[in-house]
Amino acid sequence: MQMNTTDNKHFAPVGPQEYRRAVFIGESFLEIPFNGQCVHQPVAGGVLLRAACEVSRRGIQTDFVSETGRDCVGDIILSQLESCGVGSRSVDVFTEGSSATHLLFDLPQNTVAYGTYPAEDMSVIWPRIDVDSVVVYGGTYVLEPRVSGQVAEILRYARDRRAMVVYVPDFSPWLAHRITRYMPVILDNLENSDLIVTCNSDLKLLFGCENAEQAFKERVGFHADRMLNIADERIEMFGLQGMSASVDGNFSRMPEVLGAIAETLALSSINHETIAMTTTDALNAFVSEIAARM
């Protein structure tokens, strides 16, 4: 990969842009937002699901790994994935339970979740993971014992295929009382991913930190070499040896930002050596490229 060495603002891939396959792993649910007592149109929810749809719209071959029930709610979720061109072969459609539904009342803390997952561990058809594919996973869903084992197996295979693995904690505020239970899996995920992508709410909930720099220096950096934090008006990236970079903009829609991150990583000119990002110039180039793809 070549970089613009005059201003270090953007990656400059050689020739036409070709993309690798992208795989997303996360929860799927039907989101029903309320404004007072008025119901807005329900949509398929889940940050990773929406990010998968975003990436697929960008022309990148994308698969989604998740579960849903064999019911009307599940049909809506699968239909939305299909309409966005996202492969759903790895979505397990179960019969012993019901699809997840989230009712959103004004604030995330007032979310009410319904749905019943099967008692058995998640068992999905593994997605196709080519050499150097991009695998993005996360959310509280992948921390559950009945799910985390299968996800860990898929990720081991992804690393064997030299896929670039991105972990998005996206921890649900209304599950903060379970943080002690989930933390061992979170730490394993930090250790086994090439890039950690947090949002501001993760910093306090997971790491007890007030800002992204503190979180990386005091908590994340012991486990992972790179962290990117998404705030509404800025993305910040941190690497080892005190390296950091940031870019201002409108980053309030996390699925769209994750789409831009995955698209950047999926470029055929990006490889593991590139995302090692061992210089401040490389960090600057990476975050600028993400902003340019928003």
PDB file of C-alpha atoms in Angstrom:
ATOM      1  CA  MET A   1       0.000   0.000   0.000  1.00  0.00           C
ATOM      2  CA  GLN A   2       1.183   3.501  -0.793  1.00  0.00           C
ATOM      3  CA  MET A   3       0.496   6.514   1.364  1.00  0.00           C
ATOM      4  CA  ASN A   4       0.515  10.181   0.537  1.00  0.00           C
ATOM      5  CA  THR A   5       3.786  11.202   2.156  1.00  0.00           C
ATOM      6  CA  THR A   6       3.217  14.924   1.618  1.00  0.00           C
ATOM      7  CA  ASP A   7       0.324  15.352   4.027  1.00  0.00           C
ATOM      8  CA  ASN A   8      -0.312  11.781   5.302  1.00  0.00           C
ATOM      9  CA  LYS A   9      -4.057  12.429   5.189  1.00  0.00           C
ATOM     10  CA  HIS A  10      -5.293   9.484   3.182  1.00  0.00           C
ATOM     11  CA  PHE A  11      -4.417   6.001   2.117  1.00  0.00           C
ATOM     12  CA  ALA A  12      -3.775   5.944  -1.614  1.00  0.00           C
ATOM     13  CA  PRO A  13      -4.493   2.435  -2.945  1.00  0.00           C
ATOM     14  CA  VAL A  14      -2.865   1.625  -6.262  1.00  0.00           C
ATOM     15  CA  GLY A  15      -5.229   0.938  -9.156  1.00  0.00           C
ATOM     16  CA  PRO A  16      -8.984   0.240  -8.933  1.00  0.00           C
ATOM     17  CA  GLN A  17     -10.338  -0.478  -5.486  1.00  0.00           C
ATOM     18  CA  GLU A  18     -11.011  -4.142  -4.835  1.00  0.00           C
ATOM     19  CA  TYR A  19     -12.577  -5.345  -1.611  1.00  0.00           C
ATOM     20  CA  ARG A  20     -12.288  -8.427   0.526  1.00  0.00           C
ATOM     21  CA  ARG A  21     -15.242 -10.199   2.091  1.00  0.00           C
ATOM     22  CA  ALA A  22     -16.640  -8.782   5.355  1.00  0.00           C
ATOM     23  CA  VAL A  23     -18.257 -10.849   8.110  1.00  0.00           C
ATOM     24  CA  PHE A  24     -20.246  -9.405  11.019  1.00  0.00           C
ATOM     25  CA  ILE A  25     -21.200 -11.314  14.185  1.00  0.00           C
ATOM     26  CA  GLY A  26     -23.750  -9.874  16.594  1.00  0.00           C
ATOM     27  CA  GLU A  27     -27.282  -9.768  17.904  1.00  0.00           C
ATOM     28  CA  SER A  28     -30.351  -9.301  15.733  1.00  0.00           C
ATOM     29  CA  PHE A  29     -33.645  -7.998  17.056  1.00  0.00           C
ATOM     30  CA  LEU A  30     -36.691  -5.992  16.050  1.00  0.00           C
ATOM     31  CA  GLU A  31     -36.408  -2.453  17.392  1.00  0.00           C
ATOM     32  CA  ILE A  32     -39.654  -0.640  18.199  1.00  0.00           C
ATOM     33  CA  PRO A  33     -39.016   3.003  19.173  1.00  0.00           C
ATOM     34  CA  PHE A  34     -41.561   4.997  21.196  1.00  0.00           C
ATOM     35  CA  ASN A  35     -42.023   8.750  21.451  1.00  0.00           C
ATOM     36  CA  GLY A  36     -44.271   9.064  24.451  1.00  0.00           C
ATOM     37  CA  GLN A  37     -47.100   6.673  23.622  1.00  0.00           C
ATOM     38  CA  CYS A  38     -46.598   6.894  19.863  1.00  0.00           C
ATOM     39  CA  VAL A  39     -44.858   4.027  18.087  1.00  0.00           C
ATOM     40  CA  HIS A  40     -42.451   4.704  15.237  1.00  0.00           C
ATOM     41  CA  GLN A  41     -41.891   2.204  12.439  1.00  0.00           C
ATOM     42  CA  PRO A  42     -40.151  -0.955  13.700  1.00  0.00           C
ATOM     43  CA  VAL A  43     -36.822  -1.797  12.090  1.00  0.00           C
ATOM     44  CA  ALA A  44     -34.276  -4.588  12.376  1.00  0.00           C
ATOM     45  CA  GLY A  45     -31.926  -3.554  15.156  1.00  0.00           C
ATOM     46  CA  GLY A  46     -28.456  -4.272  16.455  1.00  0.00           C
ATOM     47  CA  VAL A  47     -25.381  -2.131  15.786  1.00  0.00           C
ATOM     48  CA  LEU A  48     -23.556  -4.989  14.065  1.00  0.00           C
ATOM     49  CA  LEU A  49     -26.590  -5.890  11.941  1.00  0.00           C
ATOM     50  CA  ARG A  50     -26.990  -2.308  10.764  1.00  0.00           C
ATOM     51  CA  ALA A  51     -23.270  -2.022  10.129  1.00  0.00           C
ATOM     52  CA  ALA A  52     -23.435  -5.180   7.993  1.00  0.00           C
ATOM     53  CA  CYS A  53     -26.238  -3.599   5.947  1.00  0.00           C
ATOM     54  CA  GLU A  54     -24.180  -0.419   5.606  1.00  0.00           C
ATOM     55  CA  VAL A  55     -21.131  -2.304   4.328  1.00  0.00           C
ATOM     56  CA  SER A  56     -23.174  -4.378   1.898  1.00  0.00           C
ATOM     57  CA  ARG A  57     -24.678  -1.172   0.450  1.00  0.00           C
ATOM     58  CA  ARG A  58     -21.115  -0.036  -0.226  1.00  0.00           C
ATOM     59  CA  GLY A  59     -20.719  -2.949  -2.643  1.00  0.00           C
ATOM     60  CA  ILE A  60     -18.747  -5.270  -0.358  1.00  0.00           C
ATOM     61  CA  GLN A  61     -19.704  -8.940  -0.140  1.00  0.00           C
ATOM     62  CA  THR A  62     -21.006  -9.245   3.424  1.00  0.00           C
ATOM     63  CA  ASP A  63     -22.284 -12.045   5.663  1.00  0.00           C
ATOM     64  CA  PHE A  64     -24.003 -11.808   9.026  1.00  0.00           C
ATOM     65  CA  VAL A  65     -23.783 -14.375  11.843  1.00  0.00           C
ATOM     66  CA  SER A  66     -26.589 -14.362  14.404  1.00  0.00           C
ATOM     67  CA  GLU A  67     -29.813 -16.039  15.535  1.00  0.00           C
ATOM     68  CA  THR A  68     -33.499 -15.351  15.165  1.00  0.00           C
ATOM     69  CA  GLY A  69     -36.717 -17.257  15.682  1.00  0.00           C
ATOM     70  CA  ARG A  70     -38.913 -18.911  13.105  1.00  0.00           C
ATOM     71  CA  ASP A  71     -41.664 -16.322  13.558  1.00  0.00           C
ATOM     72  CA  CYS A  72     -42.987 -13.069  12.103  1.00  0.00           C
ATOM     73  CA  VAL A  73     -40.321 -10.971  13.831  1.00  0.00           C
ATOM     74  CA  GLY A  74     -37.590 -13.217  12.487  1.00  0.00           C
ATOM     75  CA  ASP A  75     -39.074 -12.923   8.998  1.00  0.00           C
ATOM     76  CA  ILE A  76     -38.829  -9.113   9.192  1.00  0.00           C
ATOM     77  CA  ILE A  77     -35.168  -9.292  10.289  1.00  0.00           C
ATOM     78  CA  LEU A  78     -34.210 -11.744   7.551  1.00  0.00           C
ATOM     79  CA  SER A  79     -36.127  -9.725   4.965  1.00  0.00           C
ATOM     80  CA  GLN A  80     -34.200  -6.576   5.862  1.00  0.00           C
ATOM     81  CA  LEU A  81     -30.871  -8.399   5.579  1.00  0.00           C
ATOM     82  CA  GLU A  82     -31.919  -9.752   2.194  1.00  0.00           C
ATOM     83  CA  SER A  83     -33.050  -6.333   0.951  1.00  0.00           C
ATOM     84  CA  CYS A  84     -29.607  -4.939   1.832  1.00  0.00           C
ATOM     85  CA  GLY A  85     -27.802  -7.783   0.071  1.00  0.00           C
ATOM     86  CA  VAL A  86     -26.356  -9.249   3.288  1.00  0.00           C
ATOM     87  CA  GLY A  87     -25.810 -12.999   3.282  1.00  0.00           C
ATOM     88  CA  SER A  88     -27.951 -14.621   5.998  1.00  0.00           C
ATOM     89  CA  ARG A  89     -26.889 -18.241   5.549  1.00  0.00           C
ATOM     90  CA  SER A  90     -25.143 -18.038   8.941  1.00  0.00           C
ATOM     91  CA  VAL A  91     -28.218 -16.747  10.791  1.00  0.00           C
ATOM     92  CA  ASP A  92     -29.564 -19.676  12.805  1.00  0.00           C
ATOM     93  CA  VAL A  93     -33.368 -19.722  12.586  1.00  0.00           C
ATOM     94  CA  PHE A  94     -34.463 -21.586  15.716  1.00  0.00           C
ATOM     95  CA  THR A  95     -37.850 -23.052  16.577  1.00  0.00           C
ATOM     96  CA  GLU A  96     -37.495 -23.485  20.359  1.00  0.00           C
ATOM     97  CA  GLY A  97     -37.920 -19.844  21.320  1.00  0.00           C
ATOM     98  CA  SER A  98     -38.927 -16.454  19.952  1.00  0.00           C
ATOM     99  CA  SER A  99     -37.091 -13.632  18.195  1.00  0.00           C
ATOM    100  CA  ALA A 100     -35.729 -10.788  20.273  1.00  0.00           C
ATOM    101  CA  THR A 101     -37.710  -7.537  20.343  1.00  0.00           C
ATOM    102  CA  HIS A 102     -36.525  -4.294  21.960  1.00  0.00           C
ATOM    103  CA  LEU A 103     -38.942  -1.537  22.984  1.00  0.00           C
ATOM    104  CA  LEU A 104     -37.116   1.810  23.188  1.00  0.00           C
ATOM    105  CA  PHE A 105     -38.574   4.461  25.478  1.00  0.00           C
ATOM    106  CA  ASP A 106     -36.778   7.819  25.179  1.00  0.00           C
ATOM    107  CA  LEU A 107     -33.454   6.717  26.735  1.00  0.00           C
ATOM    108  CA  PRO A 108     -31.350   3.554  26.178  1.00  0.00           C
ATOM    109  CA  GLN A 109     -31.618   2.797  29.906  1.00  0.00           C
ATOM    110  CA  ASN A 110     -35.381   2.482  29.414  1.00  0.00           C
ATOM    111  CA  THR A 111     -35.083  -0.260  26.827  1.00  0.00           C
ATOM    112  CA  VAL A 112     -37.307  -3.268  27.466  1.00  0.00           C
ATOM    113  CA  ALA A 113     -36.194  -6.492  25.778  1.00  0.00           C
ATOM    114  CA  TYR A 114     -38.400  -9.465  24.978  1.00  0.00           C
ATOM    115  CA  GLY A 115     -37.602 -12.776  23.342  1.00  0.00           C
ATOM    116  CA  THR A 116     -36.531 -16.266  24.332  1.00  0.00           C
ATOM    117  CA  TYR A 117     -33.390 -17.946  23.058  1.00  0.00           C
ATOM    118  CA  PRO A 118     -33.108 -21.747  23.010  1.00  0.00           C
ATOM    119  CA  ALA A 119     -31.473 -23.480  25.978  1.00  0.00           C
ATOM    120  CA  GLU A 120     -28.907 -25.084  23.682  1.00  0.00           C
ATOM    121  CA  ASP A 121     -25.694 -23.335  22.676  1.00  0.00           C
ATOM    122  CA  MET A 122     -25.790 -21.322  19.489  1.00  0.00           C
ATOM    123  CA  SER A 123     -24.997 -23.471  16.463  1.00  0.00           C
ATOM    124  CA  VAL A 124     -24.679 -21.738  13.103  1.00  0.00           C
ATOM    125  CA  ILE A 125     -23.340 -22.585   9.682  1.00  0.00           C
ATOM    126  CA  TRP A 126     -19.913 -20.994   9.678  1.00  0.00           C
ATOM    127  CA  PRO A 127     -19.533 -18.076   7.283  1.00  0.00           C
ATOM    128  CA  ARG A 128     -17.077 -18.164   4.433  1.00  0.00           C
ATOM    129  CA  ILE A 129     -13.887 -16.450   5.598  1.00  0.00           C
ATOM    130  CA  ASP A 130     -11.293 -15.907   2.909  1.00  0.00           C
ATOM    131  CA  VAL A 131      -7.657 -15.099   3.570  1.00  0.00           C
ATOM    132  CA  ASP A 132      -7.430 -11.499   4.845  1.00  0.00           C
ATOM    133  CA  SER A 133     -11.208 -11.098   5.199  1.00  0.00           C
ATOM    134  CA  VAL A 134     -12.521  -8.549   7.689  1.00  0.00           C
ATOM    135  CA  VAL A 135     -14.425  -9.939  10.692  1.00  0.00           C
ATOM    136  CA  VAL A 136     -16.285  -7.497  12.946  1.00  0.00           C
ATOM    137  CA  TYR A 137     -17.997  -8.804  16.082  1.00  0.00           C
ATOM    138  CA  GLY A 138     -19.334  -7.551  19.379  1.00  0.00           C
ATOM    139  CA  GLY A 139     -22.194  -6.466  21.582  1.00  0.00           C
ATOM    140  CA  THR A 140     -23.369  -8.013  24.836  1.00  0.00           C
ATOM    141  CA  TYR A 141     -24.896 -10.886  22.857  1.00  0.00           C
ATOM    142  CA  VAL A 142     -21.501 -12.451  22.005  1.00  0.00           C
ATOM    143  CA  LEU A 143     -20.583 -12.477  25.715  1.00  0.00           C
ATOM    144  CA  GLU A 144     -23.357 -14.871  26.703  1.00  0.00           C
ATOM    145  CA  PRO A 145     -22.041 -18.379  27.553  1.00  0.00           C
ATOM    146  CA  ARG A 146     -24.346 -20.099  25.067  1.00  0.00           C
ATOM    147  CA  VAL A 147     -22.953 -17.890  22.284  1.00  0.00           C
ATOM    148  CA  SER A 148     -19.361 -17.036  23.217  1.00  0.00           C
ATOM    149  CA  GLY A 149     -18.005 -20.564  22.696  1.00  0.00           C
ATOM    150  CA  GLN A 150     -19.192 -20.776  19.087  1.00  0.00           C
ATOM    151  CA  VAL A 151     -17.999 -17.228  18.376  1.00  0.00           C
ATOM    152  CA  ALA A 152     -14.573 -18.076  19.813  1.00  0.00           C
ATOM    153  CA  GLU A 153     -14.310 -21.066  17.453  1.00  0.00           C
ATOM    154  CA  ILE A 154     -15.222 -18.937  14.437  1.00  0.00           C
ATOM    155  CA  LEU A 155     -12.669 -16.304  15.466  1.00  0.00           C
ATOM    156  CA  ARG A 156      -9.930 -18.913  15.866  1.00  0.00           C
ATOM    157  CA  TYR A 157     -10.645 -20.029  12.321  1.00  0.00           C
ATOM    158  CA  ALA A 158     -10.651 -16.393  11.177  1.00  0.00           C
ATOM    159  CA  ARG A 159      -7.210 -15.811  12.692  1.00  0.00           C
ATOM    160  CA  ASP A 160      -5.932 -18.987  11.034  1.00  0.00           C
ATOM    161  CA  ARG A 161      -7.128 -17.418   7.769  1.00  0.00           C
ATOM    162  CA  ARG A 162      -5.261 -14.214   8.668  1.00  0.00           C
ATOM    163  CA  ALA A 163      -8.530 -12.294   8.753  1.00  0.00           C
ATOM    164  CA  MET A 164      -8.439  -8.817  10.273  1.00  0.00           C
ATOM    165  CA  VAL A 165     -10.504  -9.082  13.468  1.00  0.00           C
ATOM    166  CA  VAL A 166     -12.306  -6.039  14.903  1.00  0.00           C
ATOM    167  CA  TYR A 167     -13.978  -6.143  18.332  1.00  0.00           C
ATOM    168  CA  VAL A 168     -16.801  -3.706  19.115  1.00  0.00           C
ATOM    169  CA  PRO A 169     -17.791  -3.997  22.822  1.00  0.00           C
ATOM    170  CA  ASP A 170     -20.996  -1.897  22.363  1.00  0.00           C
ATOM    171  CA  PHE A 171     -21.974  -2.785  25.919  1.00  0.00           C
ATOM    172  CA  SER A 172     -25.658  -2.283  26.755  1.00  0.00           C
ATOM    173  CA  PRO A 173     -26.096   0.209  29.639  1.00  0.00           C
ATOM    174  CA  TRP A 174     -29.130  -1.649  31.012  1.00  0.00           C
ATOM    175  CA  LEU A 175     -26.901  -4.720  31.581  1.00  0.00           C
ATOM    176  CA  ALA A 176     -24.284  -2.879  33.643  1.00  0.00           C
ATOM    177  CA  HIS A 177     -25.234  -4.940  36.718  1.00  0.00           C
ATOM    178  CA  ARG A 178     -23.794  -8.022  34.932  1.00  0.00           C
ATOM    179  CA  ILE A 179     -20.418  -6.504  34.078  1.00  0.00           C
ATOM    180  CA  THR A 180     -18.450  -8.724  36.513  1.00  0.00           C
ATOM    181  CA  ARG A 181     -19.915 -11.800  34.866  1.00  0.00           C
ATOM    182  CA  TYR A 182     -18.981 -10.637  31.369  1.00  0.00           C
ATOM    183  CA  MET A 183     -15.530  -9.142  32.014  1.00  0.00           C
ATOM    184  CA  PRO A 184     -13.443 -12.349  31.517  1.00  0.00           C
ATOM    185  CA  VAL A 185     -14.854 -12.779  28.000  1.00  0.00           C
ATOM    186  CA  ILE A 186     -14.373  -9.056  27.261  1.00  0.00           C
ATOM    187  CA  LEU A 187     -10.692  -9.292  28.241  1.00  0.00           C
ATOM    188  CA  ASP A 188     -10.237 -12.368  26.025  1.00  0.00           C
ATOM    189  CA  ASN A 189     -11.800 -10.445  23.141  1.00  0.00           C
ATOM    190  CA  LEU A 190      -9.438  -7.515  23.701  1.00  0.00           C
ATOM    191  CA  GLU A 191      -6.464  -9.896  23.609  1.00  0.00           C
ATOM    192  CA  ASN A 192      -7.537 -11.662  20.431  1.00  0.00           C
ATOM    193  CA  SER A 193      -8.513  -8.766  18.148  1.00  0.00           C
ATOM    194  CA  ASP A 194      -6.478  -6.571  15.803  1.00  0.00           C
ATOM    195  CA  LEU A 195      -8.505  -3.434  16.492  1.00  0.00           C
ATOM    196  CA  ILE A 196     -10.836  -2.422  19.339  1.00  0.00           C
ATOM    197  CA  VAL A 197     -13.633   0.020  18.478  1.00  0.00           C
ATOM    198  CA  THR A 198     -15.332   1.632  21.481  1.00  0.00           C
ATOM    199  CA  CYS A 199     -17.929   4.354  21.958  1.00  0.00           C
ATOM    200  CA  ASN A 200     -18.079   6.874  24.799  1.00  0.00           C
ATOM    201  CA  SER A 201     -20.565   4.851  26.850  1.00  0.00           C
ATOM    202  CA  ASP A 202     -18.172   1.864  26.866  1.00  0.00           C
ATOM    203  CA  LEU A 203     -15.390   3.893  28.487  1.00  0.00           C
ATOM    204  CA  LYS A 204     -17.175   4.406  31.808  1.00  0.00           C
ATOM    205  CA  LEU A 205     -19.187   1.188  31.881  1.00  0.00           C
ATOM    206  CA  LEU A 206     -16.380  -1.222  31.008  1.00  0.00           C
ATOM    207  CA  PHE A 207     -13.205   0.553  32.036  1.00  0.00           C
ATOM    208  CA  GLY A 208     -14.263   3.116  34.638  1.00  0.00           C
ATOM    209  CA  CYS A 209     -12.537   5.871  32.654  1.00  0.00           C
ATOM    210  CA  GLU A 210     -13.636   9.381  31.772  1.00  0.00           C
ATOM    211  CA  ASN A 211     -12.035   9.590  28.325  1.00  0.00           C
ATOM    212  CA  ALA A 212     -10.651   7.401  25.563  1.00  0.00           C
ATOM    213  CA  GLU A 213      -6.981   8.220  26.166  1.00  0.00           C
ATOM    214  CA  GLN A 214      -7.249   7.219  29.809  1.00  0.00           C
ATOM    215  CA  ALA A 215      -9.099   4.015  28.885  1.00  0.00           C
ATOM    216  CA  PHE A 216      -6.401   2.979  26.423  1.00  0.00           C
ATOM    217  CA  LYS A 217      -3.458   3.827  28.672  1.00  0.00           C
ATOM    218  CA  GLU A 218      -4.851   2.352  31.866  1.00  0.00           C
ATOM    219  CA  ARG A 219      -6.969  -0.581  30.680  1.00  0.00           C
ATOM    220  CA  VAL A 220      -7.105  -1.497  26.998  1.00  0.00           C
ATOM    221  CA  GLY A 221      -3.432  -1.047  26.100  1.00  0.00           C
ATOM    222  CA  PHE A 222      -2.432  -3.952  28.352  1.00  0.00           C
ATOM    223  CA  HIS A 223      -4.401  -6.278  26.103  1.00  0.00           C
ATOM    224  CA  ALA A 224      -4.635  -4.676  22.640  1.00  0.00           C
ATOM    225  CA  ASP A 225      -2.243  -2.633  20.501  1.00  0.00           C
ATOM    226  CA  ARG A 226      -4.833  -0.336  18.886  1.00  0.00           C
ATOM    227  CA  MET A 227      -8.101   1.261  19.938  1.00  0.00           C
ATOM    228  CA  LEU A 228     -10.433   3.583  18.061  1.00  0.00           C
ATOM    229  CA  ASN A 229     -13.109   5.481  20.006  1.00  0.00           C
ATOM    230  CA  ILE A 230     -16.231   6.906  18.381  1.00  0.00           C
ATOM    231  CA  ALA A 231     -17.693  10.096  19.818  1.00  0.00           C
ATOM    232  CA  ASP A 232     -20.463  12.142  18.218  1.00  0.00           C
ATOM    233  CA  GLU A 233     -18.097  14.825  16.906  1.00  0.00           C
ATOM    234  CA  ARG A 234     -14.745  13.053  16.778  1.00  0.00           C
ATOM    235  CA  ILE A 235     -13.048   9.730  16.316  1.00  0.00           C
ATOM    236  CA  GLU A 236      -9.823   9.151  18.208  1.00  0.00           C
ATOM    237  CA  MET A 237      -7.298   6.389  17.676  1.00  0.00           C
ATOM    238  CA  PHE A 238      -4.565   5.211  20.020  1.00  0.00           C
ATOM    239  CA  GLY A 239      -1.556   2.956  19.547  1.00  0.00           C
ATOM    240  CA  LEU A 240       1.402   1.825  21.576  1.00  0.00           C
ATOM    241  CA  GLN A 241       4.261   4.112  22.597  1.00  0.00           C
ATOM    242  CA  GLY A 242       1.919   7.053  23.114  1.00  0.00           C
ATOM    243  CA  MET A 243       0.814   7.337  19.481  1.00  0.00           C
ATOM    244  CA  SER A 244      -2.563   8.947  18.836  1.00  0.00           C
ATOM    245  CA  ALA A 245      -4.595  10.571  16.079  1.00  0.00           C
ATOM    246  CA  SER A 246      -8.036  12.128  15.760  1.00  0.00           C
ATOM    247  CA  VAL A 247     -10.350  13.669  13.210  1.00  0.00           C
ATOM    248  CA  ASP A 248     -13.434  15.846  13.720  1.00  0.00           C
ATOM    249  CA  GLY A 249     -16.753  15.326  11.969  1.00  0.00           C
ATOM    250  CA  ASN A 250     -20.251  13.964  12.426  1.00  0.00           C
ATOM    251  CA  PHE A 251     -19.869  10.460  13.810  1.00  0.00           C
ATOM    252  CA  SER A 252     -23.182  10.174  15.639  1.00  0.00           C
ATOM    253  CA  ARG A 253     -24.345   7.126  13.655  1.00  0.00           C
ATOM    254  CA  MET A 254     -22.226   4.261  14.904  1.00  0.00           C
ATOM    255  CA  PRO A 255     -23.318   1.713  12.238  1.00  0.00           C
ATOM    256  CA  GLU A 256     -22.208   4.154   9.531  1.00  0.00           C
ATOM    257  CA  VAL A 257     -18.827   4.663  11.216  1.00  0.00           C
ATOM    258  CA  LEU A 258     -18.360   0.902  11.552  1.00  0.00           C
ATOM    259  CA  GLY A 259     -19.224   0.633   7.869  1.00  0.00           C
ATOM    260  CA  ALA A 260     -16.501   3.140   6.996  1.00  0.00           C
ATOM    261  CA  ILE A 261     -14.003   1.278   9.210  1.00  0.00           C
ATOM    262  CA  ALA A 262     -14.843  -2.089   7.649  1.00  0.00           C
ATOM    263  CA  GLU A 263     -14.729  -0.629   4.130  1.00  0.00           C
ATOM    264  CA  THR A 264     -11.284   0.834   4.787  1.00  0.00           C
ATOM    265  CA  LEU A 265      -9.969  -2.456   6.171  1.00  0.00           C
ATOM    266  CA  ALA A 266     -11.542  -4.429   3.312  1.00  0.00           C
ATOM    267  CA  LEU A 267      -9.470  -2.644   0.680  1.00  0.00           C
ATOM    268  CA  SER A 268      -7.277  -5.176  -1.092  1.00  0.00           C
ATOM    269  CA  SER A 269      -4.290  -2.899  -0.528  1.00  0.00           C
ATOM    270  CA  ILE A 270      -4.649  -3.107   3.278  1.00  0.00           C
ATOM    271  CA  ASN A 271      -2.909  -5.960   5.099  1.00  0.00           C
ATOM    272  CA  HIS A 272      -1.846  -6.907   8.616  1.00  0.00           C
ATOM    273  CA  GLU A 273       1.367  -4.971   8.293  1.00  0.00           C
ATOM    274  CA  THR A 274      -0.627  -1.883   7.324  1.00  0.00           C
ATOM    275  CA  ILE A 275      -2.982  -2.064  10.296  1.00  0.00           C
ATOM    276  CA  ALA A 276      -0.034  -2.547  12.648  1.00  0.00           C
ATOM    277  CA  MET A 277       0.116   1.257  12.229  1.00  0.00           C
ATOM    278  CA  THR A 278       3.468   1.727  13.907  1.00  0.00           C
ATOM    279  CA  THR A 279       3.746   5.463  13.244  1.00  0.00           C
ATOM    280  CA  THR A 280       1.636   8.492  14.083  1.00  0.00           C
ATOM    281  CA  ASP A 281       1.433   9.283  10.351  1.00  0.00           C
ATOM    282  CA  ALA A 282      -0.138   5.862   9.764  1.00  0.00           C
ATOM    283  CA  LEU A 283      -2.714   6.445  12.492  1.00  0.00           C
ATOM    284  CA  ASN A 284      -3.554   9.839  10.993  1.00  0.00           C
ATOM    285  CA  ALA A 285      -3.917   8.281   7.555  1.00  0.00           C
ATOM    286  CA  PHE A 286      -6.224   5.594   8.870  1.00  0.00           C
ATOM    287  CA  VAL A 287      -8.658   7.869  10.734  1.00  0.00           C
ATOM    288  CA  SER A 288      -8.666  10.338   7.831  1.00  0.00           C
ATOM    289  CA  GLU A 289      -9.556   7.564   5.424  1.00  0.00           C
ATOM    290  CA  ILE A 290     -12.462   6.524   7.658  1.00  0.00           C
ATOM    291  CA  ALA A 291     -13.737  10.098   7.783  1.00  0.00           C
ATOM    292  CA  ALA A 292     -13.436  10.379   3.980  1.00  0.00           C
ATOM    293  CA  ARG A 293     -15.670   7.305   3.592  1.00  0.00           C
ATOM    294  CA  MET A 294     -18.476   8.635   5.799  1.00  0.00           C
TER     295      MET A 294
END
